[in-house]
Amino acid sequence: MLTNVLEEIYNAKVFSKNKIASNLNITESSLDQMIEQLVQMGYIKEEMGSPTCESKCIGCSISCHVTPIKMLSITEKGKRKINNT
Amino acid sequence: MNTIALVGNPNSGKSTLFNVLTGSNQHVGNWPGVTVEKKEGSLKYNGITYNIVDLPGTYSLGTYSEDEKVARDFIVNERPDVVINVVDATNLERNLYLTTQLLEMGVSVVIALNMMDEAAERNIIIKADEIGKALGIPIIPTIAAKKKGIKELLDKTITQINLKQNKIAFGYGSNLDIEITALSNAIQSTEVDIPSRWAAIKLLENDNDISALFSDDKGIKLLVEDIKERHPDVELDIVDKRYEHIYKISKLNVLNPDVEKITVTDRIDKVLTNGFLGIPIFGLIMFIVFQMTFLIGSKFLGGYAENLVEWLGIALEKGLVAINSPSWLISFFIEGFIGGVGAVVVFVPLITVLYFFIAILEDTGYMSRAAYVMDGIMRAVGLHGKTFISMIIGFGCNVPGVMATRTLENKKDRMIAILINPFMSCGARLPIYLVFIAAFFPNNGGLALFLIYSLGIAVALLMGKIFSKTLFKGDSAHFIMELPPYRIPSAKNVLKDTWEKVWDFLKKAGTIIFAVVSLLWVLSVLPLGVEPYSKASLLGKIGAFIAPLFAPAGFGTWQASVSLFAGLAAKEAVVAVLGMVYTGTNEGAELITAIRGAFTPLSAVSFLVMTLLYTPCAAVIATVKNETKSYKWAAFMAIYPFVLAWFLAVLVYQVGSFLGF
């Protein structure tokens, strides 16, 4: 299952939870959990596409982006796993 | 006294069940050494009293969070007589992951299949008995909130107390099972008193806490290393087997007819992220946003701000005259403060409307689509797709835009993203465009603004392409971005976001812009005795010194030059200075009228190109220095946009003049 998720992400152009969950015939909630585990195990890297506002940007007239864009990328470990599957 | 532990995912109804079981016989404290709440109570059932412990809600029994650790340590160390695993019937697949981990621990488990009423409402059909058989444990449907199924659950739980242990009903594949058994046997021969099979699995899952128990045992460590060598992805394989087991069970025994295969989001995305239509639609949306900004912000609301600033200026002047203030003080407040800061503040309605529409787009989830549709272009010009995310942020302010490039792993991608970010027209530059559009293109404001922003993107892409072919060569890494479901924008989010941005804009006008204006006002009245705001003033001399540089671009006046110079501190200062120097020379004249007199439409376009592209403000340069840890790149960031902007501004003016504009 996890390898399938990894492959889906590797082959996807965008990350649509609904689409990947539907392709794998699992619930979105389970997919969330699997992705979290793949991140914890170091197969996927998850990032938010905007800086946190913990440190106020000096001289910045605009507040930080309110809706960060989530991005996923396959790590080297993940790529190795996919290639060995 | 027998102990019954309640374990379950957050929001599975576990605490409701705990309250039903214990009533008022409960007390709340903290687990030792952590801030996690400990809830304990007692239950008297059929004359026997049981100790009930409500363990923290958790999705698994690892060591990633305090909640997980507390729940797991309690089961391993305190050994409850039975565990009631509260499972959310509406989300069975995810909840069963925790169940598989409980089974691995070898504890006696009863499943309370809770929230059955909600599952029924969603037409989810669950074959509870079949699932129980597949897992090898009792499963009792319950509705804790309505106290249904509680007696059956308790009867089964108490029966289960005597069994002490469940039989694990699934394996990890024959090869791995052999390894786990061997390791489990080795653990059994040690003095460590924990469930050996579970400990073996945890050691293979790189569990730090369990590994620490065997840190001095070379035999166990060697065995674990050997297994990992034979199974390099053993951790993933173990987790995978749990999911495989759950998947088989849920596919056979759960019918969920309400799950939408094609959602509304999918249907909308088919159009908005379409390979051919995506970019034109993005352009159209932005064009409509700019048009609406001018329609509402300028035509309906613009007059109020102008009237307010004018009224403030008159009231302030009257007040200062009434208290016999010296003329220099009146000049400072009226020409410096109202003329300068006021020139920026009158554009607040337009800026508010623009931010309002951008906030709506953000809250619907469209902005990530915008990043996605631009991804193809980004890759085509040799840029990493993530670059556009930092560029979108740069539309607000280039400081967080530059900081957002941190998500780019390789230096090549990151450096290009940093170097092109200032071409994204930040909010601070808006007042400049607005004042020139109001002066020369009042009937095509939306289109003019759209073209300015588009030019910024085009130059950024062009420079990205040049940099990726020259300074920073190499391939970009693959990534995907999440497209969250579309949603109706929330009024609260949109208004809050708009207000925060407008408030920050006003704060900056009242602080940095005020400071810049104050300094320039001093320069405009020195040396003493000189006519204020004249070419003979220090400000005039500085401007006149720079002005010849901009003559080929059509705006070689000392006023325009000094405003661009002030813009290095903050871009809003360009308008503030223009407001100050023009109201200073011709008291009472409106800035827009003065601009019409000082620029031609062609030189105005050339000036807009310059302000769009030239050296970013000091805060951005400082951020570039911090992010690249290099003065060299900070200097490059200050110089190359200026050269490029000057070249393009001159090109626009000279070609325009040649063509007779």
mmCIF file with all atom_site columns, N, CA and C in Angstrom, chain B residues 308-314 316-317 330-346 514 517 576 579-580 583:
data_model
loop_
_atom_site.group_PDB
_atom_site.id
_atom_site.type_symbol
_atom_site.label_atom_id
_atom_site.label_alt_id
_atom_site.label_comp_id
_atom_site.label_asym_id
_atom_site.label_entity_id
_atom_site.label_seq_id
_atom_site.pdbx_PDB_ins_code
_atom_site.Cartn_x
_atom_site.Cartn_y
_atom_site.Cartn_z
_atom_site.occupancy
_atom_site.B_iso_or_equiv
_atom_site.pdbx_formal_charge
_atom_site.auth_seq_id
_atom_site.auth_comp_id
_atom_site.auth_asym_id
_atom_site.auth_atom_id
_atom_site.pdbx_PDB_model_num
ATOM 1  N N  . LEU B 1 308 ? -10.960 62.837 2.630  1.00 0.00 ? 308 LEU B N  1
ATOM 2  C CA . LEU B 1 308 ? -10.517 62.730 4.018  1.00 0.00 ? 308 LEU B CA 1
ATOM 3  C C  . LEU B 1 308 ? -9.120  63.344 4.190  1.00 0.00 ? 308 LEU B C  1
ATOM 4  N N  . VAL B 1 309 ? -8.216  62.998 3.266  1.00 0.00 ? 309 VAL B N  1
ATOM 5  C CA . VAL B 1 309 ? -6.851  63.524 3.353  1.00 0.00 ? 309 VAL B CA 1
ATOM 6  C C  . VAL B 1 309 ? -6.871  65.050 3.176  1.00 0.00 ? 309 VAL B C  1
ATOM 7  N N  . GLU B 1 310 ? -7.707  65.521 2.234  1.00 0.00 ? 310 GLU B N  1
ATOM 8  C CA . GLU B 1 310 ? -7.802  66.970 1.994  1.00 0.00 ? 310 GLU B CA 1
ATOM 9  C C  . GLU B 1 310 ? -8.344  67.673 3.239  1.00 0.00 ? 310 GLU B C  1
ATOM 10 N N  . TRP B 1 311 ? -9.381  67.071 3.809  1.00 0.00 ? 311 TRP B N  1
ATOM 11 C CA . TRP B 1 311 ? -10.002 67.648 5.011  1.00 0.00 ? 311 TRP B CA 1
ATOM 12 C C  . TRP B 1 311 ? -9.002  67.691 6.171  1.00 0.00 ? 311 TRP B C  1
ATOM 13 N N  . LEU B 1 312 ? -8.242  66.581 6.290  1.00 0.00 ? 312 LEU B N  1
ATOM 14 C CA . LEU B 1 312 ? -7.227  66.525 7.356  1.00 0.00 ? 312 LEU B CA 1
ATOM 15 C C  . LEU B 1 312 ? -6.193  67.630 7.170  1.00 0.00 ? 312 LEU B C  1
ATOM 16 N N  . GLY B 1 313 ? -5.762  67.811 5.905  1.00 0.00 ? 313 GLY B N  1
ATOM 17 C CA . GLY B 1 313 ? -4.763  68.831 5.592  1.00 0.00 ? 313 GLY B CA 1
ATOM 18 C C  . GLY B 1 313 ? -5.267  70.219 5.962  1.00 0.00 ? 313 GLY B C  1
ATOM 19 N N  . ILE B 1 314 ? -6.527  70.508 5.596  1.00 0.00 ? 314 ILE B N  1
ATOM 20 C CA . ILE B 1 314 ? -7.089  71.839 5.879  1.00 0.00 ? 314 ILE B CA 1
ATOM 21 C C  . ILE B 1 314 ? -7.227  72.029 7.393  1.00 0.00 ? 314 ILE B C  1
ATOM 22 N N  . LEU B 1 316 ? -5.653  70.501 9.788  1.00 0.00 ? 316 LEU B N  1
ATOM 23 C CA . LEU B 1 316 ? -4.348  70.571 10.441 1.00 0.00 ? 316 LEU B CA 1
ATOM 24 C C  . LEU B 1 316 ? -3.716  71.954 10.245 1.00 0.00 ? 316 LEU B C  1
ATOM 25 N N  . GLU B 1 317 ? -3.833  72.461 9.026  1.00 0.00 ? 317 GLU B N  1
ATOM 26 C CA . GLU B 1 317 ? -3.255  73.772 8.733  1.00 0.00 ? 317 GLU B CA 1
ATOM 27 C C  . GLU B 1 317 ? -3.935  74.860 9.573  1.00 0.00 ? 317 GLU B C  1
ATOM 28 N N  . ILE B 1 330 ? 4.425   74.345 9.870  1.00 0.00 ? 330 ILE B N  1
ATOM 29 C CA . ILE B 1 330 ? 3.256   74.197 8.987  1.00 0.00 ? 330 ILE B CA 1
ATOM 30 C C  . ILE B 1 330 ? 3.698   73.535 7.676  1.00 0.00 ? 330 ILE B C  1
ATOM 31 N N  . SER B 1 331 ? 4.823   73.967 7.160  1.00 0.00 ? 331 SER B N  1
ATOM 32 C CA . SER B 1 331 ? 5.344   73.393 5.913  1.00 0.00 ? 331 SER B CA 1
ATOM 33 C C  . SER B 1 331 ? 5.617   71.893 6.096  1.00 0.00 ? 331 SER B C  1
ATOM 34 N N  . PHE B 1 332 ? 6.200   71.564 7.257  1.00 0.00 ? 332 PHE B N  1
ATOM 35 C CA . PHE B 1 332 ? 6.520   70.147 7.498  1.00 0.00 ? 332 PHE B CA 1
ATOM 36 C C  . PHE B 1 332 ? 5.247   69.284 7.494  1.00 0.00 ? 332 PHE B C  1
ATOM 37 N N  . PHE B 1 333 ? 4.249   69.766 8.238  1.00 0.00 ? 333 PHE B N  1
ATOM 38 C CA . PHE B 1 333 ? 3.043   68.933 8.348  1.00 0.00 ? 333 PHE B CA 1
ATOM 39 C C  . PHE B 1 333 ? 2.207   68.938 7.069  1.00 0.00 ? 333 PHE B C  1
ATOM 40 N N  . ILE B 1 334 ? 2.071   70.080 6.464  1.00 0.00 ? 334 ILE B N  1
ATOM 41 C CA . ILE B 1 334 ? 1.178   70.145 5.310  1.00 0.00 ? 334 ILE B CA 1
ATOM 42 C C  . ILE B 1 334 ? 1.861   69.620 4.046  1.00 0.00 ? 334 ILE B C  1
ATOM 43 N N  . GLU B 1 335 ? 3.058   70.112 3.771  1.00 0.00 ? 335 GLU B N  1
ATOM 44 C CA . GLU B 1 335 ? 3.715   69.687 2.534  1.00 0.00 ? 335 GLU B CA 1
ATOM 45 C C  . GLU B 1 335 ? 4.448   68.348 2.716  1.00 0.00 ? 335 GLU B C  1
ATOM 46 N N  . GLY B 1 336 ? 5.049   68.206 3.898  1.00 0.00 ? 336 GLY B N  1
ATOM 47 C CA . GLY B 1 336 ? 5.787   66.969 4.132  1.00 0.00 ? 336 GLY B CA 1
ATOM 48 C C  . GLY B 1 336 ? 4.867   65.817 4.486  1.00 0.00 ? 336 GLY B C  1
ATOM 49 N N  . PHE B 1 337 ? 4.156   65.964 5.605  1.00 0.00 ? 337 PHE B N  1
ATOM 50 C CA . PHE B 1 337 ? 3.350   64.847 6.101  1.00 0.00 ? 337 PHE B CA 1
ATOM 51 C C  . PHE B 1 337 ? 2.104   64.592 5.238  1.00 0.00 ? 337 PHE B C  1
ATOM 52 N N  . ILE B 1 338 ? 1.270   65.631 5.086  1.00 0.00 ? 338 ILE B N  1
ATOM 53 C CA . ILE B 1 338 ? 0.040   65.414 4.309  1.00 0.00 ? 338 ILE B CA 1
ATOM 54 C C  . ILE B 1 338 ? 0.375   65.222 2.829  1.00 0.00 ? 338 ILE B C  1
ATOM 55 N N  . GLY B 1 339 ? 1.283   66.026 2.331  1.00 0.00 ? 339 GLY B N  1
ATOM 56 C CA . GLY B 1 339 ? 1.660   65.900 0.912  1.00 0.00 ? 339 GLY B CA 1
ATOM 57 C C  . GLY B 1 339 ? 2.326   64.572 0.621  1.00 0.00 ? 339 GLY B C  1
ATOM 58 N N  . GLY B 1 340 ? 3.147   64.084 1.521  1.00 0.00 ? 340 GLY B N  1
ATOM 59 C CA . GLY B 1 340 ? 3.891   62.853 1.284  1.00 0.00 ? 340 GLY B CA 1
ATOM 60 C C  . GLY B 1 340 ? 3.132   61.614 1.711  1.00 0.00 ? 340 GLY B C  1
ATOM 61 N N  . VAL B 1 341 ? 2.906   61.493 3.016  1.00 0.00 ? 341 VAL B N  1
ATOM 62 C CA . VAL B 1 341 ? 2.201   60.288 3.525  1.00 0.00 ? 341 VAL B CA 1
ATOM 63 C C  . VAL B 1 341 ? 0.775   60.262 2.977  1.00 0.00 ? 341 VAL B C  1
ATOM 64 N N  . GLY B 1 342 ? 0.140   61.437 2.913  1.00 0.00 ? 342 GLY B N  1
ATOM 65 C CA . GLY B 1 342 ? -1.240  61.506 2.405  1.00 0.00 ? 342 GLY B CA 1
ATOM 66 C C  . GLY B 1 342 ? -1.340  61.005 0.984  1.00 0.00 ? 342 GLY B C  1
ATOM 67 N N  . ALA B 1 343 ? -0.297  61.269 0.172  1.00 0.00 ? 343 ALA B N  1
ATOM 68 C CA . ALA B 1 343 ? -0.313  60.828 -1.226 1.00 0.00 ? 343 ALA B CA 1
ATOM 69 C C  . ALA B 1 343 ? -0.362  59.305 -1.318 1.00 0.00 ? 343 ALA B C  1
ATOM 70 N N  . VAL B 1 344 ? 0.192   58.639 -0.315 1.00 0.00 ? 344 VAL B N  1
ATOM 71 C CA . VAL B 1 344 ? 0.163   57.169 -0.289 1.00 0.00 ? 344 VAL B CA 1
ATOM 72 C C  . VAL B 1 344 ? -1.184  56.693 0.250  1.00 0.00 ? 344 VAL B C  1
ATOM 73 N N  . VAL B 1 345 ? -1.646  57.393 1.289  1.00 0.00 ? 345 VAL B N  1
ATOM 74 C CA . VAL B 1 345 ? -2.857  56.935 1.987  1.00 0.00 ? 345 VAL B CA 1
ATOM 75 C C  . VAL B 1 345 ? -4.108  57.042 1.109  1.00 0.00 ? 345 VAL B C  1
ATOM 76 N N  . VAL B 1 346 ? -4.137  57.992 0.176  1.00 0.00 ? 346 VAL B N  1
ATOM 77 C CA . VAL B 1 346 ? -5.347  58.119 -0.649 1.00 0.00 ? 346 VAL B CA 1
ATOM 78 C C  . VAL B 1 346 ? -5.610  56.871 -1.491 1.00 0.00 ? 346 VAL B C  1
ATOM 79 N N  . PHE B 1 514 ? 6.865   57.843 6.680  1.00 0.00 ? 514 PHE B N  1
ATOM 80 C CA . PHE B 1 514 ? 6.924   59.112 7.410  1.00 0.00 ? 514 PHE B CA 1
ATOM 81 C C  . PHE B 1 514 ? 8.389   59.494 7.674  1.00 0.00 ? 514 PHE B C  1
ATOM 82 N N  . VAL B 1 517 ? 9.947   60.620 4.393  1.00 0.00 ? 517 VAL B N  1
ATOM 83 C CA . VAL B 1 517 ? 9.409   61.928 4.019  1.00 0.00 ? 517 VAL B CA 1
ATOM 84 C C  . VAL B 1 517 ? 10.004  63.024 4.907  1.00 0.00 ? 517 VAL B C  1
ATOM 85 N N  . ALA B 1 576 ? 5.145   59.077 -2.186 1.00 0.00 ? 576 ALA B N  1
ATOM 86 C CA . ALA B 1 576 ? 5.193   60.044 -1.085 1.00 0.00 ? 576 ALA B CA 1
ATOM 87 C C  . ALA B 1 576 ? 6.065   61.240 -1.457 1.00 0.00 ? 576 ALA B C  1
ATOM 88 N N  . GLY B 1 579 ? 4.443   63.300 -4.145 1.00 0.00 ? 579 GLY B N  1
ATOM 89 C CA . GLY B 1 579 ? 3.380   64.099 -3.508 1.00 0.00 ? 579 GLY B CA 1
ATOM 90 C C  . GLY B 1 579 ? 3.977   65.312 -2.808 1.00 0.00 ? 579 GLY B C  1
ATOM 91 N N  . MET B 1 580 ? 5.079   65.088 -2.117 1.00 0.00 ? 580 MET B N  1
ATOM 92 C CA . MET B 1 580 ? 5.691   66.159 -1.332 1.00 0.00 ? 580 MET B CA 1
ATOM 93 C C  . MET B 1 580 ? 6.307   67.228 -2.234 1.00 0.00 ? 580 MET B C  1
ATOM 94 N N  . THR B 1 583 ? 3.404   69.043 -4.439 1.00 0.00 ? 583 THR B N  1
ATOM 95 C CA . THR B 1 583 ? 2.520   69.941 -3.671 1.00 0.00 ? 583 THR B CA 1
ATOM 96 C C  . THR B 1 583 ? 3.357   71.075 -3.094 1.00 0.00 ? 583 THR B C  1
#
